[in-house]
PDB file of C-alpha atoms in Angstrom:
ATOM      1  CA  UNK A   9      -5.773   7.625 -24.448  1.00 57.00           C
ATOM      2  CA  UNK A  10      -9.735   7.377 -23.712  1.00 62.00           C
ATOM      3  CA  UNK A  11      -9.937   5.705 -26.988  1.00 63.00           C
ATOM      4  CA  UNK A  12      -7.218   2.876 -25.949  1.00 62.00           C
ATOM      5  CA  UNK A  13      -8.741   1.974 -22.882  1.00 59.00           C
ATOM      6  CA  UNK A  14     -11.891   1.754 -24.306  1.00 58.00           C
ATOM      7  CA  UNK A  15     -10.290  -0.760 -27.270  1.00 70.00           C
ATOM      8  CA  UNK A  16      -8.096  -2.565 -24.914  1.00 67.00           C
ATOM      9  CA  UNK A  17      -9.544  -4.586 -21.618  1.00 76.00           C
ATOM     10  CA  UNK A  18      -6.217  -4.951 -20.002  1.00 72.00           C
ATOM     11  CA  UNK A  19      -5.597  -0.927 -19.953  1.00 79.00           C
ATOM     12  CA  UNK A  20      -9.516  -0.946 -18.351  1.00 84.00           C
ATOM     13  CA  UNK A  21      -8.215  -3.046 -15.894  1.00 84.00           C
ATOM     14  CA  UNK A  22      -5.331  -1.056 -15.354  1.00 83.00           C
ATOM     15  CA  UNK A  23      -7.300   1.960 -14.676  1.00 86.00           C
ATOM     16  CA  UNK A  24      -9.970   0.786 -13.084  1.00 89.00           C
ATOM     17  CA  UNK A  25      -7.290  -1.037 -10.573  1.00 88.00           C
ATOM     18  CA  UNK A  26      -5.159   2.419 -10.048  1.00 88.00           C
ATOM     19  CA  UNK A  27      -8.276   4.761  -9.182  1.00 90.00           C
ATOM     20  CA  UNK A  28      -8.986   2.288  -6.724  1.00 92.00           C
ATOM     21  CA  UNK A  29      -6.078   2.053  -5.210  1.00 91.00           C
ATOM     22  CA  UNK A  30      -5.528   5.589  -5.320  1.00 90.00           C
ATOM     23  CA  UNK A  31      -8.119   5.857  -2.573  1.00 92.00           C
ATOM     24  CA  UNK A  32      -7.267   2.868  -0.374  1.00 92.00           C
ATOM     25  CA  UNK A  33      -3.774   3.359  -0.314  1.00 91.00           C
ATOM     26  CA  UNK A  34      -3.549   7.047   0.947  1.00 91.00           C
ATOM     27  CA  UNK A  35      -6.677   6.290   2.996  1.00 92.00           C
ATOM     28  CA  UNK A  36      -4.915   3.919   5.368  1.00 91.00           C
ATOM     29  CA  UNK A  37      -1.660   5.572   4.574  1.00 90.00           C
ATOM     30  CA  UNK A  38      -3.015   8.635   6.837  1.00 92.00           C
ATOM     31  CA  UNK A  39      -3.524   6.654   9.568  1.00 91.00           C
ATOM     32  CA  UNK A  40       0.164   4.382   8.889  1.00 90.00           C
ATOM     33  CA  UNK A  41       2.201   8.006   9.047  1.00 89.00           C
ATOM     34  CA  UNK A  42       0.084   9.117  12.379  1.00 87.00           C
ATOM     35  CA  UNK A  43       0.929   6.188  13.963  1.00 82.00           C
ATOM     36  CA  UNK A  44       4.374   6.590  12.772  1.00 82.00           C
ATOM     37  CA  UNK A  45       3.884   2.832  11.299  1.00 81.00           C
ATOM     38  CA  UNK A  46       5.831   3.851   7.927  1.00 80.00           C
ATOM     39  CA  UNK A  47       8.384   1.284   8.097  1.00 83.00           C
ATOM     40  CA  UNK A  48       5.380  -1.139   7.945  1.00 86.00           C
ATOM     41  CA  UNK A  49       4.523  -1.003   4.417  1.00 84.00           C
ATOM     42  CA  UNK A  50       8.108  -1.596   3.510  1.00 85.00           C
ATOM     43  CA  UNK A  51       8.271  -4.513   5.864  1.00 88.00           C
ATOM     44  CA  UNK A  52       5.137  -6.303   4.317  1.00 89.00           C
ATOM     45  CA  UNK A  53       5.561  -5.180   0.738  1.00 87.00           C
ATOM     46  CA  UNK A  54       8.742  -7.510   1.532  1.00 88.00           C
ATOM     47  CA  UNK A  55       6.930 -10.307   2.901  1.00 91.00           C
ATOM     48  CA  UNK A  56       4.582  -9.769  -0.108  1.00 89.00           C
ATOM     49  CA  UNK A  57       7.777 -10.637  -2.375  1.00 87.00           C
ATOM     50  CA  UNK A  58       8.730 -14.076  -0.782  1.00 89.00           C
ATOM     51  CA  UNK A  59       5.334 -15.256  -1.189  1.00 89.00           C
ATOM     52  CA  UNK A  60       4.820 -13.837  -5.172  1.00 87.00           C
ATOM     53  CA  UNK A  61       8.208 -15.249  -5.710  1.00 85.00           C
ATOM     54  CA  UNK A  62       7.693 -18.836  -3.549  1.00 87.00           C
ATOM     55  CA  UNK A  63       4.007 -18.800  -5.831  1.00 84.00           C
ATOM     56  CA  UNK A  64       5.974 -18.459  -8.740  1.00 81.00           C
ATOM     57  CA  UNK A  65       8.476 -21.112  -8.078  1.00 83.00           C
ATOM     58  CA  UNK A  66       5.955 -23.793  -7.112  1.00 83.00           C
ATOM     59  CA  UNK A  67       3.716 -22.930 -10.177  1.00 79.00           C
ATOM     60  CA  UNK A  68       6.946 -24.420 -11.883  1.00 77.00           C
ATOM     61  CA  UNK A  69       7.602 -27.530  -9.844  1.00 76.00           C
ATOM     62  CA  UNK A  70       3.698 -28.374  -9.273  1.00 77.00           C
ATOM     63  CA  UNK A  71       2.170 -28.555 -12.575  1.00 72.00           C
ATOM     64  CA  UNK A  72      -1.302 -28.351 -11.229  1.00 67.00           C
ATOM     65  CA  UNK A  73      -0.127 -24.807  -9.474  1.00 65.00           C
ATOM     66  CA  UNK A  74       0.803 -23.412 -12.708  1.00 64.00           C
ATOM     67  CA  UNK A  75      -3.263 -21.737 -13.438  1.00 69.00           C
ATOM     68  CA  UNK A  76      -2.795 -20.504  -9.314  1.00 76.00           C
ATOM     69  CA  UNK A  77      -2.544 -16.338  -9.276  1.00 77.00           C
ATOM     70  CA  UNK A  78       0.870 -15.163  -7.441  1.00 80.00           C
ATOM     71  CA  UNK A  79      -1.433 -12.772  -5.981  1.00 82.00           C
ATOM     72  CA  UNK A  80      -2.942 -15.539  -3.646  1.00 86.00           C
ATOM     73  CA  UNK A  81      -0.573 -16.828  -1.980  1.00 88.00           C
ATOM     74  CA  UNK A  82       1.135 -12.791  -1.731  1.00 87.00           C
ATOM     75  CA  UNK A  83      -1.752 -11.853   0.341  1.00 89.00           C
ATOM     76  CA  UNK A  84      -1.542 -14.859   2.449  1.00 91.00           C
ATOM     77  CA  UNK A  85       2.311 -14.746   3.209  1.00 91.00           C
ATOM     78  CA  UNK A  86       1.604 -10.839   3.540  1.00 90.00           C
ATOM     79  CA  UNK A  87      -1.470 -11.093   6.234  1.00 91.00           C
ATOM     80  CA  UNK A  88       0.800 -13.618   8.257  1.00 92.00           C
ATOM     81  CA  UNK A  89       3.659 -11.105   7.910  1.00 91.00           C
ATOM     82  CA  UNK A  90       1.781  -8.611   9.312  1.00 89.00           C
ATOM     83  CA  UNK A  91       0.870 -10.867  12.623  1.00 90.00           C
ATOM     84  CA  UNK A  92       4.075 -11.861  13.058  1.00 91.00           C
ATOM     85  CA  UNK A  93       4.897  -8.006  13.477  1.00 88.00           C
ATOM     86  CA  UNK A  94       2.385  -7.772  15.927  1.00 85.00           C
ATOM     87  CA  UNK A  95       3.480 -10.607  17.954  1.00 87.00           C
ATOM     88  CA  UNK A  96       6.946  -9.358  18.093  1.00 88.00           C
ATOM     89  CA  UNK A  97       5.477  -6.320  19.141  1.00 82.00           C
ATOM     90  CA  UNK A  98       3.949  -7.202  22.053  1.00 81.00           C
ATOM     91  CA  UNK A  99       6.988  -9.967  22.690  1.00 85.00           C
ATOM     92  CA  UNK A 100       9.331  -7.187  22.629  1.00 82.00           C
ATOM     93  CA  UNK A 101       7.341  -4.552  24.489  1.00 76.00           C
ATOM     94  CA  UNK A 102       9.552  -2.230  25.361  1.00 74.00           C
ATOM     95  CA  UNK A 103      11.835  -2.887  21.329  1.00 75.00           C
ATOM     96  CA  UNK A 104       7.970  -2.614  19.365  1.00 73.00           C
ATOM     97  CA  UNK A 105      10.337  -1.362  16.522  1.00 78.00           C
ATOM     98  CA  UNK A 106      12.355  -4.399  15.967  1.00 85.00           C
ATOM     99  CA  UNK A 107       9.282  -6.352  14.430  1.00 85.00           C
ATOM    100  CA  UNK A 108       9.678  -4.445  11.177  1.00 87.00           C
ATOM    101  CA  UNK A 109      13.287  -5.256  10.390  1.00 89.00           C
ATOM    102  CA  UNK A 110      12.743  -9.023  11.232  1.00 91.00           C
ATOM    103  CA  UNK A 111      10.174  -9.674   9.409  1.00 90.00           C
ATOM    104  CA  UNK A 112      11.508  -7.297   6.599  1.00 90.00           C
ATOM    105  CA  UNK A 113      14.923  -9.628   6.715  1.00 92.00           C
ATOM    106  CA  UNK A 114      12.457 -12.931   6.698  1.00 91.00           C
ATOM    107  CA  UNK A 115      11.029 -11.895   3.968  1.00 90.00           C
ATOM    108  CA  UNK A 116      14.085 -10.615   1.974  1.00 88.00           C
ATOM    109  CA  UNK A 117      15.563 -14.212   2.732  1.00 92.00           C
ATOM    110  CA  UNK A 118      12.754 -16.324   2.078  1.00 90.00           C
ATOM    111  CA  UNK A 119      12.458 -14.295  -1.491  1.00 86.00           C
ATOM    112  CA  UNK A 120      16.058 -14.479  -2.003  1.00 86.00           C
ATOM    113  CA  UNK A 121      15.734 -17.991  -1.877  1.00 88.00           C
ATOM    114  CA  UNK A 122      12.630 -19.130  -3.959  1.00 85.00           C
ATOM    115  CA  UNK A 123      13.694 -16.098  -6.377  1.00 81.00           C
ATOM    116  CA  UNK A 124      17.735 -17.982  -6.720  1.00 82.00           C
ATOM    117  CA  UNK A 125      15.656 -21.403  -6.669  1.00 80.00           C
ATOM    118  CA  UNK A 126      13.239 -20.782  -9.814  1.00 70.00           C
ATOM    119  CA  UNK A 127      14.099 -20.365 -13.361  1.00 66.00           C
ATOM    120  CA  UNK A 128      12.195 -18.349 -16.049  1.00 57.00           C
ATOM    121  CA  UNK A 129      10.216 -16.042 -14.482  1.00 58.00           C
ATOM    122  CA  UNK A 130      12.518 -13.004 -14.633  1.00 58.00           C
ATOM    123  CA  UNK A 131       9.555 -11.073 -16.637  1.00 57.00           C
ATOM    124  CA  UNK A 132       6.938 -11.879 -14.512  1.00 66.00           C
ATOM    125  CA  UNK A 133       9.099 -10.865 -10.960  1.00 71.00           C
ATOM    126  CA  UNK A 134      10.138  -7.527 -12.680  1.00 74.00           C
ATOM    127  CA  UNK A 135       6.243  -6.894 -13.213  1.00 74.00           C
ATOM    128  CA  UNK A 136       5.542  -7.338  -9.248  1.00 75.00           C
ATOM    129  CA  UNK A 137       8.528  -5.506  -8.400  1.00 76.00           C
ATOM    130  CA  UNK A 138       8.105  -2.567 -10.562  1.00 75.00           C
ATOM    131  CA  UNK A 139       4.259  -2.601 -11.608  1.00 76.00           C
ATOM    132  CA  UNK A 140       3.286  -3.821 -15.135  1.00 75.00           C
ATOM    133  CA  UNK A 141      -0.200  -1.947 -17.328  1.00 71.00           C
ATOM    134  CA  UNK A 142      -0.534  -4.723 -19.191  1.00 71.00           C
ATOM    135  CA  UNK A 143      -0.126  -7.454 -16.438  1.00 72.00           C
ATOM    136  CA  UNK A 144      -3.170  -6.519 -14.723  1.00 80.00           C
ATOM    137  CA  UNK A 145      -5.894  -9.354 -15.562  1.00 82.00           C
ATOM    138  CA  UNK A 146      -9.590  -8.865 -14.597  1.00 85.00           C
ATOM    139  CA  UNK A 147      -9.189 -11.041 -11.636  1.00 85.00           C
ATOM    140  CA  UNK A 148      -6.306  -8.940 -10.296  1.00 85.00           C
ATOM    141  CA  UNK A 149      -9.068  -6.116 -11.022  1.00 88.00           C
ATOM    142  CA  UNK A 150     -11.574  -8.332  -8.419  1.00 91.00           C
ATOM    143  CA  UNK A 151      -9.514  -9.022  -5.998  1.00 89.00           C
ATOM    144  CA  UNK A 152      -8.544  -4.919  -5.689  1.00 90.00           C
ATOM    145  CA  UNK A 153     -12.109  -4.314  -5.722  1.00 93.00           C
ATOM    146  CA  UNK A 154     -13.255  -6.932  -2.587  1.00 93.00           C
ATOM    147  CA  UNK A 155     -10.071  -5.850  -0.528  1.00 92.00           C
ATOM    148  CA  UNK A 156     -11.479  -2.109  -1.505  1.00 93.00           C
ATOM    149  CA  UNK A 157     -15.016  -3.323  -0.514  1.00 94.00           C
ATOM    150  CA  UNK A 158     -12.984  -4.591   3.363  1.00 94.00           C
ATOM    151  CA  UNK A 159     -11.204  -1.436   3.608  1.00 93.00           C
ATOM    152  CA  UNK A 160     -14.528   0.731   3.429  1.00 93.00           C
ATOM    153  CA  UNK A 161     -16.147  -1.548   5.618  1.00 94.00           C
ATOM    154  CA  UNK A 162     -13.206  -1.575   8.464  1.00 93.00           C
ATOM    155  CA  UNK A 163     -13.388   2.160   8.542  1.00 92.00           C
ATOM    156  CA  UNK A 164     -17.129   2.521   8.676  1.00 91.00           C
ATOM    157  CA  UNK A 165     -17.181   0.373  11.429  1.00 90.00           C
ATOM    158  CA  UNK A 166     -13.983   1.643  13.405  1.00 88.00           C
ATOM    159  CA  UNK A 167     -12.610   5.011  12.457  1.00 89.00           C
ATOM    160  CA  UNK A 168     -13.339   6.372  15.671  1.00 87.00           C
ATOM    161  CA  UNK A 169     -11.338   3.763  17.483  1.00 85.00           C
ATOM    162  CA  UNK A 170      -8.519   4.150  14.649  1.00 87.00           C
ATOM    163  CA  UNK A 171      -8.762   7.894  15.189  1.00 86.00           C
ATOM    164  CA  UNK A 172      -8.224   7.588  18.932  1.00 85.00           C
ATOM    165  CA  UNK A 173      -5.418   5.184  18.573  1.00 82.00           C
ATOM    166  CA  UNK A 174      -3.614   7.360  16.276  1.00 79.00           C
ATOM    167  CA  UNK A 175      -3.463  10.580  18.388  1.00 78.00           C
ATOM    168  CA  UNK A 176      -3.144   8.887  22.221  1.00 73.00           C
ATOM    169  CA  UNK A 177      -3.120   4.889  22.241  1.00 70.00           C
ATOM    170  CA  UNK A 178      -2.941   5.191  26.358  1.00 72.00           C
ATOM    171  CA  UNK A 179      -5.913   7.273  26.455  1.00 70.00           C
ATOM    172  CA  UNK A 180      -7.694   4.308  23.569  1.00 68.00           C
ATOM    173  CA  UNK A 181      -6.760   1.407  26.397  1.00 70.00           C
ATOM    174  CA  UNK A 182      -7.941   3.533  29.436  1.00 73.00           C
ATOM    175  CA  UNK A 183     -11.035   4.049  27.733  1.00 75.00           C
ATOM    176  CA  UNK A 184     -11.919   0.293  27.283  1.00 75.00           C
ATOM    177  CA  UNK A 185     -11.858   0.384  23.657  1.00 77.00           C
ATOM    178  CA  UNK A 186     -10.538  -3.396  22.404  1.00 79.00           C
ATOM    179  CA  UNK A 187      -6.762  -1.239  20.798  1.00 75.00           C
ATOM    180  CA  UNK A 188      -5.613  -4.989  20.286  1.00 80.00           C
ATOM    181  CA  UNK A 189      -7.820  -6.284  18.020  1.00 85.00           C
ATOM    182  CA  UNK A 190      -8.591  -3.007  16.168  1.00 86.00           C
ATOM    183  CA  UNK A 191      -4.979  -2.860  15.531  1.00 83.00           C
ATOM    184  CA  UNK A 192      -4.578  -6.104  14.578  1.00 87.00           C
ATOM    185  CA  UNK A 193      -7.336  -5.589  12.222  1.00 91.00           C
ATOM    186  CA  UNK A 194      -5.913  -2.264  10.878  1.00 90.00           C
ATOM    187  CA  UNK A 195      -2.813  -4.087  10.249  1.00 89.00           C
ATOM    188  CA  UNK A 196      -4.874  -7.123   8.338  1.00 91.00           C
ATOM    189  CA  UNK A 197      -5.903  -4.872   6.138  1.00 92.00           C
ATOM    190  CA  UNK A 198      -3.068  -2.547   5.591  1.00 90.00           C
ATOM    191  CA  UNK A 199      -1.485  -6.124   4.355  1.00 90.00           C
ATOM    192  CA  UNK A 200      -4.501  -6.900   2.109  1.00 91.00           C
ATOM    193  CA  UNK A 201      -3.793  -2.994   0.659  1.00 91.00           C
ATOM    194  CA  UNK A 202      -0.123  -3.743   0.158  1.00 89.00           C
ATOM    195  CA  UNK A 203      -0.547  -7.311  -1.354  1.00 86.00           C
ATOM    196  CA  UNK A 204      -3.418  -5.698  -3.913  1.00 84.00           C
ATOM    197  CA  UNK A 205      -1.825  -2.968  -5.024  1.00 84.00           C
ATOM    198  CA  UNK A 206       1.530  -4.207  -6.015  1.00 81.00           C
ATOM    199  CA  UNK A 207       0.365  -5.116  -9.630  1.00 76.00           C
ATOM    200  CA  UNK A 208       0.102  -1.217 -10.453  1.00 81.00           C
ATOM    201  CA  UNK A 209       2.691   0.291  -8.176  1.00 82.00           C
ATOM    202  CA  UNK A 210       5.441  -2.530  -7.660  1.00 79.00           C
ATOM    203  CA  UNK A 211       5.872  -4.735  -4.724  1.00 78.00           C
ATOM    204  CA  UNK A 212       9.044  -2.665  -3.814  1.00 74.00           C
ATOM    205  CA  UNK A 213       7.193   0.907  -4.307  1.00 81.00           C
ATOM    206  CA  UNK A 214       4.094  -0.097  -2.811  1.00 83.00           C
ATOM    207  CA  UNK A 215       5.225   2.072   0.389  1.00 84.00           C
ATOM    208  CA  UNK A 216       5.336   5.002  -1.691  1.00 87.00           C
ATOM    209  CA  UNK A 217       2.255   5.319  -2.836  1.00 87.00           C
ATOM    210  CA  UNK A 218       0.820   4.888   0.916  1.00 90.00           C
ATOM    211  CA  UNK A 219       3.142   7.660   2.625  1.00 91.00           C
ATOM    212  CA  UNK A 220       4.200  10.275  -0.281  1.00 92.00           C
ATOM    213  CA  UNK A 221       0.070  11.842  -0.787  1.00 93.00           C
ATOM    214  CA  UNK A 222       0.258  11.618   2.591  1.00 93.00           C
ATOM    215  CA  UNK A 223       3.248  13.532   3.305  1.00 92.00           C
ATOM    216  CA  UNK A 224       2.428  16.018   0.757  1.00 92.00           C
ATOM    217  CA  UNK A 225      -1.241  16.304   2.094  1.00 93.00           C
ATOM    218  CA  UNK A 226      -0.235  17.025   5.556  1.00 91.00           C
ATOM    219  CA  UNK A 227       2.020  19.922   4.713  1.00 89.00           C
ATOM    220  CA  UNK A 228      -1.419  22.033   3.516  1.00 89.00           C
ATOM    221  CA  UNK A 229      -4.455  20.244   5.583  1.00 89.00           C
ATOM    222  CA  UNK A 230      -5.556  22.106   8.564  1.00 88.00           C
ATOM    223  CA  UNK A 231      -7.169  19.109  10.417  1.00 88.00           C
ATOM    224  CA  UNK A 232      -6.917  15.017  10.495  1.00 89.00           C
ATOM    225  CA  UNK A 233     -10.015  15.386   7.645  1.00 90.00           C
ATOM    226  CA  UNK A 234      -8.087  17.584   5.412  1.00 92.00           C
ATOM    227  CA  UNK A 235      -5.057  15.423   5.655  1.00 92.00           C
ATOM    228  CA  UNK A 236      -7.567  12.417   4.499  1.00 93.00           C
ATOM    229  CA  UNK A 237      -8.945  14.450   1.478  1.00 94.00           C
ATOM    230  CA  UNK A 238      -6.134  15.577   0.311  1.00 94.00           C
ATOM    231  CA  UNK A 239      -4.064  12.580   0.515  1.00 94.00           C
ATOM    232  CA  UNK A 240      -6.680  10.451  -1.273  1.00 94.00           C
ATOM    233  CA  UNK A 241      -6.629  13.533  -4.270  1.00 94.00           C
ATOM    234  CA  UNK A 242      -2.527  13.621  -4.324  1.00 95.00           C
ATOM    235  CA  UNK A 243      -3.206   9.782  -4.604  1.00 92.00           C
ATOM    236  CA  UNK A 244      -5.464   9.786  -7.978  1.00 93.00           C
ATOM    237  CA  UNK A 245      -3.648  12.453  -9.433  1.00 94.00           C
ATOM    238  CA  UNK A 246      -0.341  10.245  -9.573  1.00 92.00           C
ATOM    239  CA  UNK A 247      -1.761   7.098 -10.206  1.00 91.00           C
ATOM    240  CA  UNK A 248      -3.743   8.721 -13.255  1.00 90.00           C
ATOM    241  CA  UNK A 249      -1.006  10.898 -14.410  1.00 92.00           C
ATOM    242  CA  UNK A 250       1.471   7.997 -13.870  1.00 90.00           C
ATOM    243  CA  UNK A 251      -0.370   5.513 -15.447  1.00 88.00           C
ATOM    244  CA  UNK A 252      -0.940   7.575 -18.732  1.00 88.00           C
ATOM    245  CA  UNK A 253       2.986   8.237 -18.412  1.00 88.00           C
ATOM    246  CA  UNK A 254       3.558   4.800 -18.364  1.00 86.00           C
ATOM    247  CA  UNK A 255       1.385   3.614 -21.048  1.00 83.00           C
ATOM    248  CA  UNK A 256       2.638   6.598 -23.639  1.00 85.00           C
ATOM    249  CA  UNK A 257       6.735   6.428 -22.245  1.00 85.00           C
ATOM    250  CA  UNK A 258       6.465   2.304 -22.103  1.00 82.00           C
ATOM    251  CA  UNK A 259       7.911   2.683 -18.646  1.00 84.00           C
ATOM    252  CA  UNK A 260       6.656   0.739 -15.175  1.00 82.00           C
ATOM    253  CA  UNK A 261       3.646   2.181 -13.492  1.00 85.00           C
ATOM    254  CA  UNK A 262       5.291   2.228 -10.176  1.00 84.00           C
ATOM    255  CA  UNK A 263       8.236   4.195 -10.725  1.00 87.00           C
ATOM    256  CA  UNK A 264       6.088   6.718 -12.949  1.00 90.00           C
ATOM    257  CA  UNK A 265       3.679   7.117 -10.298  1.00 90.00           C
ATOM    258  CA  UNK A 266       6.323   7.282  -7.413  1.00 90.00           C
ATOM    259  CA  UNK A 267       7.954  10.389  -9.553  1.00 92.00           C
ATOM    260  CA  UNK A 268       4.582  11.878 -10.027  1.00 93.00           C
ATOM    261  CA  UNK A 269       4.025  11.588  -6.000  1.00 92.00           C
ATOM    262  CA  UNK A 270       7.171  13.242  -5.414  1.00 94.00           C
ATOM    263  CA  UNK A 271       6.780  15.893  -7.781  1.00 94.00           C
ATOM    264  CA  UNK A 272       3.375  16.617  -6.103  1.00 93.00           C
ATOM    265  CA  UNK A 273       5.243  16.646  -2.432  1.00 93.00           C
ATOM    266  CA  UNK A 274       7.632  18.710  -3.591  1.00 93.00           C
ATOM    267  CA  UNK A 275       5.163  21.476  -5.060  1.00 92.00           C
ATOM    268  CA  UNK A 276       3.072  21.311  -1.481  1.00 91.00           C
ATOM    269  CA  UNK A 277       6.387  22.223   0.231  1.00 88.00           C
ATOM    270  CA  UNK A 278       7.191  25.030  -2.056  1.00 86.00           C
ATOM    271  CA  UNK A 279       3.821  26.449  -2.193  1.00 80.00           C
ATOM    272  CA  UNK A 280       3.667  25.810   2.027  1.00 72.00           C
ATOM    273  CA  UNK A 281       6.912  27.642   2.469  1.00 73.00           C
ATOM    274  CA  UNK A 282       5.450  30.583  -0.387  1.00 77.00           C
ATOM    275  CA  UNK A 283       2.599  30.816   1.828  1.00 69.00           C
ATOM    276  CA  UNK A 284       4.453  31.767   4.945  1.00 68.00           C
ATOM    277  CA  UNK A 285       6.546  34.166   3.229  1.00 68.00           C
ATOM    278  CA  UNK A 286       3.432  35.984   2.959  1.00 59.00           C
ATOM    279  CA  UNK A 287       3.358  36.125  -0.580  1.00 52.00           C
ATOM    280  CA  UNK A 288      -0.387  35.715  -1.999  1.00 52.00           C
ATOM    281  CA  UNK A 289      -0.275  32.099  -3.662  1.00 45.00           C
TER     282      UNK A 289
END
């Protein structure tokens, strides 16, 4: 295996990619699963769809599109997907959960559509929606690494506003601290996340990847730290053990790495309910 991705660049930018990823994802997906903002990743990994898919189809109408990445124009319909959800949040104050579903059903329909209008590209959607090793090119690998380079920026500068936000959002307001823009921020970002990660994991498994380590790391972490630690090491150990899975099997990243995930969730709640039986682990 270390001698394949040595030989082959695509596999190096597979890799390279996933590890990355493997941080971000969970990273942010602690903070999604506190808020109890699941729902969200599934919502944008949709909008994410429509614009891959509308990308594709004008790459074939517009000859001059045809050299454009999908992933541009992903991000972009994904970032606006994800202020549309906050404006419906604040339109529908006391109905904040009915953002997701709209926007999920806009971008299901607008998808739909391009997806029914375009021709050809079967092989290329199934790569977005399921993950592809060998689709990742190096500038997919550039564009994970500057929305990487955001992420660890955003957090530096406002993880103690995030971490406030998460636990008591009144108490965040109260306080003075600016909650609307931070959140609009955090959900920028979470958008760039989903949009930059869907060439490993799958535009449609995306979410996965964010909550599972998550879930699985808050069954054993004593504190909000713990819970960060752990789900960023739940979140390597599937994306490296489901990438090599993939690569040896000839099976999609994303749905290897999703059944790694739950495997690893499902060994947290054994060993959490073996621990309060008392037995010594």
């Amino acid at each position: 295996m270390i001698e394949s991705i040595l030989r082959y660049e695509f596999l190096q930018n597979a890799f390279a990619a996933g590890l990355i990823i493997g941080v971000i994802a969970p990273l942010l997906g602690v903070f999604i699963v506190v808020r109890r903002l699941s729902l969200i990743a599934d919502a944008l990994s949709h909008v994410t769809l429509a614009g891959i898919a509308g990308s594709l189809y004008l790459s074939q109408s517009i000859s001059a599109l045809g050299l454009l990445n999908p992933l541009y124009l992903g991000i972009t319909a994904s970032v606006t997907g994800s202020l549309f959800i906050e404006r419906l949040r604040r339109l529908y104050k006391h109905y904040e959960e009915l953002a997701i579903p709209i926007i999920m059903s806009a971008g299901l329909g607008f998808g739909a559509i391009f997806i029914s209008l375009a021709e050809g590209f079967s092989s290329d959607l199934f790569s977005y929606l399921f993950g592809s090793v060998s689709a990742v090119s190096r500038q997919d690998l550039w564009i994970v690494v500057i929305i990487a380079c955001i992420v660890v920026v955003f957090l530096s500068f406002f993880f103690k506003e995030l971490f406030v936000l998460s636990f008591d959002e009144e108490y965040a307001k109260a306080s003075g601290l600016p909650a609307k823009w931070v959140h609009v921020l955090f959900m920028i970002v979470t958008a760039l996340v989903i949009a930059g990660s869907m060439r490993i994991v799958g535009i449609l498994l995306v979410s996965s990847l964010i909550t599972l380590p998550v879930a699985a790391a808050m069954r054993i972490a004593k504190s909000f730290k713990q819970a960060i630690f752990f789900s960023i090491v739940f979140g390597e150990l599937a994306v490296i053990v489901g990438l090599a899975s993939a690569f040896y099997l000839d099976l999609a990243p994303g749905g290897t790495i999703v059944v790694v995930s739950i495997i690893i969730l499902l060994l947290t709640i054994y060993l959490k309910k073996w621990m309060k039986r008392g037995v010594p682990a």
